[in-house]
Amino acid sequence: MRTTKSRLAALGAVAVLGLTGCASAEGDEPVGPNGLPQQLVWSTYNVGTGTYNDLAAIANTLTNEEGVQVRLMTADTGIGRLAPLVNGTVDYSRAGDEYYYAFEGDYEYASEEWGPQDIRMVWAPLGNYGLLVREDSGIDSFADLEGKRFPELTANTSINNKMEGFLNYGGLTGDDVQKVPISYGEQIAGLEAGQIDALYQNVVGSNIDELASSTDVKWLGFDDPDPARYETWEELMPMVSVGEVTNAAGMDEGESARVLEYTIPLTTMGSRDADEVYHLVKSMVENYEHYKGTTPDTKQFAFDAVLKEPLVVPFHEGTVRYFEERGVWTEELERKNDELIERGERMREAWPGVIESSSSAEELEQNWTDWKTDELDGEETDDAN
């Protein structure tokens, strides 16, 4: 399936230009009759990615139909997408699993500068992502990656964890491949130049479509249901599942592949005004007809299609209010959401004490892991019993 590049370029020209200012300060930006400020700023992946294209379509719609100017700020790293949300430069962010790591204070977020953050999900469309190789590469399975040039993405823990899970599925580890440091946005050029033998991408998007139009490519599939192949996935990528796609870049009619399925949600801080968040998701739903066919993945933003279960990060109260209004928010979902909110509060309360008891960055990360294991994960095990 091909994305029309000229149409996406028009979206970018109308709704997404370089930033000339900061995010709207809560309470300072005038609110219109639709309950939304006149300007919003969102951070996301680079121009040309499927994630960017989806948000460009929605931004364009909100501008045309609601009079809300939405600007997108792009970044090639997880921290580059999430830091502007935390420091108030942007109002909303559609990052990768960094939203989860920042909520938990894990990996690069287990630092004095970061720690656990009060991140909340706003809207959670599902998408498909996988590992792409050249048709003539001789790589037909994940096991065939042994000895190959394998991307190690710069400042992108979430995808690197998934890539480690890919190798584990094939019976390999990172020691079995030649790791090539490269940024997310450089992968396509790296594959074309022979710098890397595989790349990680959304299965749709103008940049990956362009690659597939000039190079024969294929997606590696998770076709073996053996649980032993997925043993490390709960730790490396607890929010993913496997789904089948038929419209991925490079696929002919009748072809399919089993790849990752998970959400890259639109997120904000817990302090974001609940009325604004409520009106934002309501506007996205009510204006869905205007952007639903713009990209291959905008169909995933439909009300019936989005994820409504809080898996690892809670939903914002404004979104919960909208779900309640539509009759899809259950007592069980409320319980899970409340548990995640409480988990976040306990982590943020405990964080200063863990910092105080740690004398180095390495000790801080270990002490934080130990505290969560003792105080949080241990309780979950007890509850399960």
XYZ file of C-alpha atoms in Angstrom:
385
model
C 0.000 0.000 0.000
C 1.454 3.376 -0.961
C 1.140 6.702 0.882
C 0.686 9.721 -1.360
C 3.732 11.859 -0.688
C 2.299 15.053 -2.140
C -0.749 14.816 0.104
C 1.414 14.338 3.171
C 3.629 17.215 2.130
C 0.567 19.424 1.940
C -0.428 18.375 5.440
C 3.011 19.281 6.703
C 2.877 22.671 5.020
C -0.516 23.510 6.478
C -0.252 22.162 10.006
C 3.331 21.374 10.848
C 6.073 23.940 10.596
C 9.141 24.598 12.686
C 8.464 25.895 16.160
C 8.598 29.641 16.695
C 7.605 29.557 20.353
C 6.879 27.327 23.306
C 3.841 25.314 24.270
C 0.727 27.055 25.454
C 1.013 27.728 29.151
C -1.940 26.214 30.981
C -4.341 28.946 31.954
C -2.655 31.593 29.760
C -3.890 30.470 26.343
C -7.449 31.622 25.495
C -9.904 28.738 25.287
C -12.400 28.672 22.448
C -16.032 27.507 22.474
C -14.750 24.013 21.631
C -12.907 23.897 24.956
C -9.487 23.966 23.297
C -6.722 26.586 23.251
C -5.907 28.340 20.002
C -2.492 26.685 19.790
C -1.033 23.329 20.813
C 2.440 21.865 20.354
C 3.080 18.133 20.068
C 6.386 16.236 19.833
C 6.844 13.102 17.737
C 9.081 11.151 15.366
C 10.802 12.563 12.286
C 9.078 13.779 9.125
C 8.148 10.907 6.817
C 7.589 8.289 9.517
C 4.141 6.769 9.843
C 3.853 8.195 13.353
C 4.535 11.706 12.091
C 2.180 11.327 9.129
C -0.697 10.287 11.399
C -0.273 13.300 13.659
C 0.128 15.628 10.680
C -3.259 14.473 9.414
C -4.892 15.065 12.803
C -3.130 18.411 13.264
C -4.369 19.552 9.872
C -7.902 18.506 10.746
C -7.908 20.282 14.105
C -6.622 23.417 12.396
C -9.229 23.337 9.618
C -12.240 22.136 11.595
C -11.637 23.513 15.101
C -9.395 26.516 14.495
C -6.659 25.045 16.700
C -3.158 25.523 15.345
C -1.224 22.331 16.124
C 2.514 22.372 15.562
C 4.680 19.272 15.577
C 8.200 19.251 16.966
C 10.214 16.264 15.762
C 13.152 14.422 17.290
C 15.130 11.308 16.405
C 15.613 10.072 19.994
C 13.271 9.067 22.780
C 14.553 11.680 25.200
C 14.381 14.280 22.433
C 10.658 13.581 22.062
C 9.810 13.304 25.755
C 11.988 15.944 27.428
C 10.013 18.808 25.816
C 6.828 17.393 27.361
C 8.297 17.178 30.839
C 9.892 20.637 30.695
C 6.767 22.267 29.260
C 8.047 23.092 25.774
C 5.268 20.968 24.250
C 1.777 20.125 25.457
C 1.527 16.537 24.205
C 3.965 13.905 22.983
C 3.749 10.816 20.848
C 7.012 9.078 21.700
C 7.920 5.396 21.753
C 8.048 3.277 24.899
C 9.893 6.186 26.493
C 6.543 7.226 27.955
C 6.606 3.969 29.943
C 10.275 4.196 30.908
C 9.826 7.785 32.069
C 6.740 6.839 34.085
C 8.781 4.114 35.788
C 12.091 6.003 35.960
C 13.870 3.162 34.147
C 17.010 2.995 31.985
C 18.246 6.485 31.063
C 15.410 7.962 33.135
C 16.911 6.466 36.334
C 18.999 9.606 36.787
C 18.933 12.623 39.079
C 17.763 14.756 36.150
C 14.771 12.511 35.493
C 13.334 9.924 37.831
C 9.708 8.699 37.584
C 7.419 11.172 35.803
C 3.648 11.695 36.005
C 2.990 10.684 32.397
C -0.592 9.914 31.326
C -2.010 8.398 28.146
C -4.437 10.539 26.172
C -5.245 8.439 23.070
C -3.767 5.038 22.289
C -3.972 3.885 18.645
C -2.447 0.515 17.867
C 0.148 0.104 15.122
C 2.398 -2.512 13.568
C 6.199 -2.487 13.574
C 8.815 -4.953 12.484
C 12.216 -5.822 11.097
C 12.791 -5.217 7.383
C 15.553 -6.803 5.267
C 16.464 -6.851 1.590
C 14.843 -9.622 -0.426
C 18.271 -10.756 -1.640
C 19.940 -10.587 1.783
C 19.725 -14.310 2.480
C 17.963 -13.465 5.745
C 14.745 -15.457 5.872
C 14.343 -15.770 9.638
C 15.558 -14.127 12.815
C 18.077 -16.926 13.281
C 19.658 -15.888 9.968
C 20.685 -12.569 11.533
C 23.697 -14.251 13.111
C 26.860 -12.424 12.066
C 24.903 -9.719 10.227
C 25.226 -5.946 10.601
C 22.500 -5.084 13.074
C 21.398 -1.540 14.010
C 21.956 -0.273 17.539
C 19.842 2.858 17.656
C 21.271 5.962 19.264
C 19.484 7.038 22.490
C 16.556 4.719 21.734
C 16.303 2.170 24.537
C 12.747 1.155 23.701
C 13.538 -0.026 20.174
C 16.883 -1.523 21.163
C 15.041 -3.630 23.731
C 12.653 -4.842 21.053
C 15.583 -5.629 18.763
C 17.136 -7.710 21.544
C 13.807 -9.537 21.825
C 13.908 -10.182 18.059
C 17.332 -11.769 18.396
C 16.208 -13.839 21.378
C 13.265 -15.129 19.321
C 15.817 -16.386 16.803
C 17.920 -18.042 19.507
C 20.507 -15.238 19.402
C 21.772 -12.404 21.594
C 23.454 -9.110 20.862
C 26.807 -10.890 20.945
C 25.834 -12.886 17.854
C 25.524 -9.877 15.533
C 27.707 -6.983 14.413
C 26.131 -3.982 16.108
C 26.199 -0.788 14.073
C 25.521 2.490 15.958
C 22.997 4.479 13.930
C 20.087 6.827 14.550
C 16.492 5.820 13.913
C 16.189 8.227 11.003
C 19.419 7.049 9.350
C 18.382 3.401 9.038
C 16.869 3.541 5.562
C 19.932 5.213 4.075
C 22.057 2.749 6.039
C 20.259 -0.230 4.518
C 20.517 1.228 1.021
C 24.246 1.836 1.458
C 24.940 -1.604 2.908
C 25.875 -0.184 6.299
C 23.241 -2.353 8.015
C 21.464 -5.555 6.951
C 18.137 -4.931 8.704
C 16.112 -2.024 10.052
C 13.270 -1.422 12.486
C 10.276 0.599 11.270
C 6.559 1.108 11.265
C 5.323 -1.145 8.454
C 3.698 1.858 6.728
C 4.912 5.395 6.075
C 6.063 7.504 3.159
C 9.771 6.932 3.864
C 9.512 3.142 4.080
C 7.206 3.095 1.037
C 9.810 5.031 -0.919
C 12.455 2.468 0.018
C 10.187 -0.403 -1.038
C 9.490 1.283 -4.383
C 13.170 1.082 -5.343
C 14.409 -1.951 -3.408
C 12.902 -5.430 -3.034
C 12.350 -5.913 0.704
C 10.577 -8.275 3.083
C 9.439 -8.324 6.707
C 10.625 -11.063 9.059
C 7.702 -12.788 10.779
C 7.031 -14.273 14.211
C 5.425 -17.442 12.912
C 6.437 -19.901 15.667
C 4.034 -19.905 18.655
C 6.531 -21.753 20.908
C 6.463 -19.817 24.244
C 10.181 -20.454 24.741
C 10.936 -18.063 21.883
C 9.199 -15.210 23.725
C 10.587 -15.759 27.235
C 12.430 -12.426 27.432
C 9.673 -10.319 25.917
C 7.815 -9.625 29.174
C 10.896 -7.891 30.523
C 12.047 -6.246 27.308
C 8.698 -5.130 25.857
C 5.755 -5.841 28.177
C 3.241 -3.855 26.141
C 3.553 -5.673 22.791
C 1.705 -8.503 21.085
C 2.013 -10.104 17.658
C -0.389 -9.178 14.875
C -0.730 -9.990 11.182
C -0.389 -7.296 8.514
C -1.223 -7.424 4.811
C -0.544 -3.839 3.735
C 3.068 -3.374 4.810
C 5.549 -1.611 2.550
C 6.884 -3.932 -0.137
C 4.065 -6.475 0.131
C 2.239 -7.756 -2.914
C -1.456 -8.574 -2.824
C -2.045 -11.757 -0.856
C 1.157 -11.483 1.181
C 1.163 -11.102 4.949
C 3.539 -11.142 7.891
C 3.242 -11.514 11.659
C 4.938 -8.498 13.260
C 4.728 -6.499 16.480
C 1.517 -4.750 17.449
C 1.483 -2.107 20.180
C 0.458 1.448 20.848
C 2.526 4.588 20.514
C 0.045 6.731 22.430
C -0.458 10.444 22.513
C 0.584 11.362 26.065
C 0.669 14.358 28.361
C 1.505 15.176 31.953
C -0.937 14.304 34.724
C -1.237 18.001 35.554
C -2.694 18.831 32.142
C -6.131 20.408 32.440
C -8.747 17.648 32.374
C -11.280 19.757 30.463
C -8.732 20.409 27.718
C -7.827 16.729 27.407
C -11.507 15.756 27.351
C -12.283 18.230 24.581
C -9.182 17.201 22.632
C -10.128 13.517 22.471
C -13.751 14.441 21.789
C -12.637 16.617 18.863
C -10.402 13.845 17.506
C -13.358 11.458 17.549
C -15.947 13.861 16.183
C -13.634 14.932 13.348
C -12.419 11.426 12.541
C -14.205 11.401 9.176
C -11.964 14.236 8.008
C -8.671 12.371 8.498
C -9.518 8.647 8.591
C -8.249 7.865 5.101
C -5.272 10.176 5.029
C -2.638 7.575 5.987
C -2.698 3.779 6.255
C -2.756 3.970 10.062
C -5.213 6.780 10.803
C -7.956 4.146 10.926
C -6.367 3.058 14.204
C -7.386 6.411 15.754
C -11.083 5.539 15.448
C -12.934 5.367 18.756
C -13.746 1.681 18.331
C -10.136 0.825 17.436
C -8.066 2.560 20.119
C -6.742 0.767 23.168
C -8.912 1.379 26.214
C -7.091 -0.756 28.751
C -4.345 0.941 30.790
C -1.556 -1.623 30.463
C 1.551 0.045 31.912
C 0.697 3.775 32.195
C -2.628 5.261 33.363
C -5.026 7.218 31.193
C -5.496 10.924 31.871
C -8.659 11.819 33.765
C -9.893 13.818 30.772
C -9.751 10.698 28.604
C -11.390 8.624 31.329
C -14.236 11.131 31.449
C -14.768 10.736 27.711
C -14.651 6.921 27.942
C -17.214 7.075 30.763
C -19.446 9.309 28.671
C -19.298 6.789 25.811
C -20.063 3.873 28.134
C -16.838 1.901 27.583
C -15.090 2.552 30.910
C -15.679 -0.391 33.242
C -15.026 -0.961 36.936
C -12.144 -3.247 36.015
C -10.535 -0.579 33.828
C -11.017 1.933 36.639
C -9.323 -0.436 39.092
C -6.327 -0.939 36.785
C -6.044 2.782 36.131
C -6.202 3.617 39.839
C -3.530 1.018 40.596
C -1.195 2.567 38.040
C -1.866 6.068 39.375
C -1.069 4.864 42.896
C 2.076 3.116 41.633
C 3.240 6.350 40.043
C 2.546 8.366 43.199
C 4.498 5.917 45.345
C 7.460 5.941 42.966
C 7.615 9.722 42.793
C 7.333 9.952 46.580
C 10.149 7.456 47.130
C 12.503 8.811 44.446
C 14.168 11.625 46.462
C 15.073 9.187 49.213
C 16.636 6.773 46.739
C 18.700 9.621 45.278
C 19.858 10.650 48.745
C 21.027 7.117 49.547
C 22.955 6.726 46.279
C 26.525 7.933 45.770
C 26.862 7.315 42.013
C 24.757 7.004 38.871
C 25.298 3.236 38.810
C 24.306 2.888 42.455
C 21.236 5.053 41.893
C 20.003 2.829 39.082
C 20.593 -0.324 41.126
C 19.022 1.100 44.289
C 15.986 2.183 42.303
C 15.610 -1.263 40.765
C 15.923 -2.842 44.208
C 13.374 -0.472 45.739
C 10.803 -1.232 43.056
C 11.409 -4.969 43.359
C 10.970 -4.868 47.137
C 8.205 -2.299 47.482
C 6.134 -2.693 44.307
C 6.804 -5.886 42.404
C 6.836 -7.955 45.565
C 3.361 -6.713 46.421
C 2.082 -7.679 42.963
C 3.401 -11.214 43.485
C 1.691 -11.408 46.875
C -1.593 -10.192 45.377
C -1.367 -12.811 42.633
C -1.014 -15.515 45.262
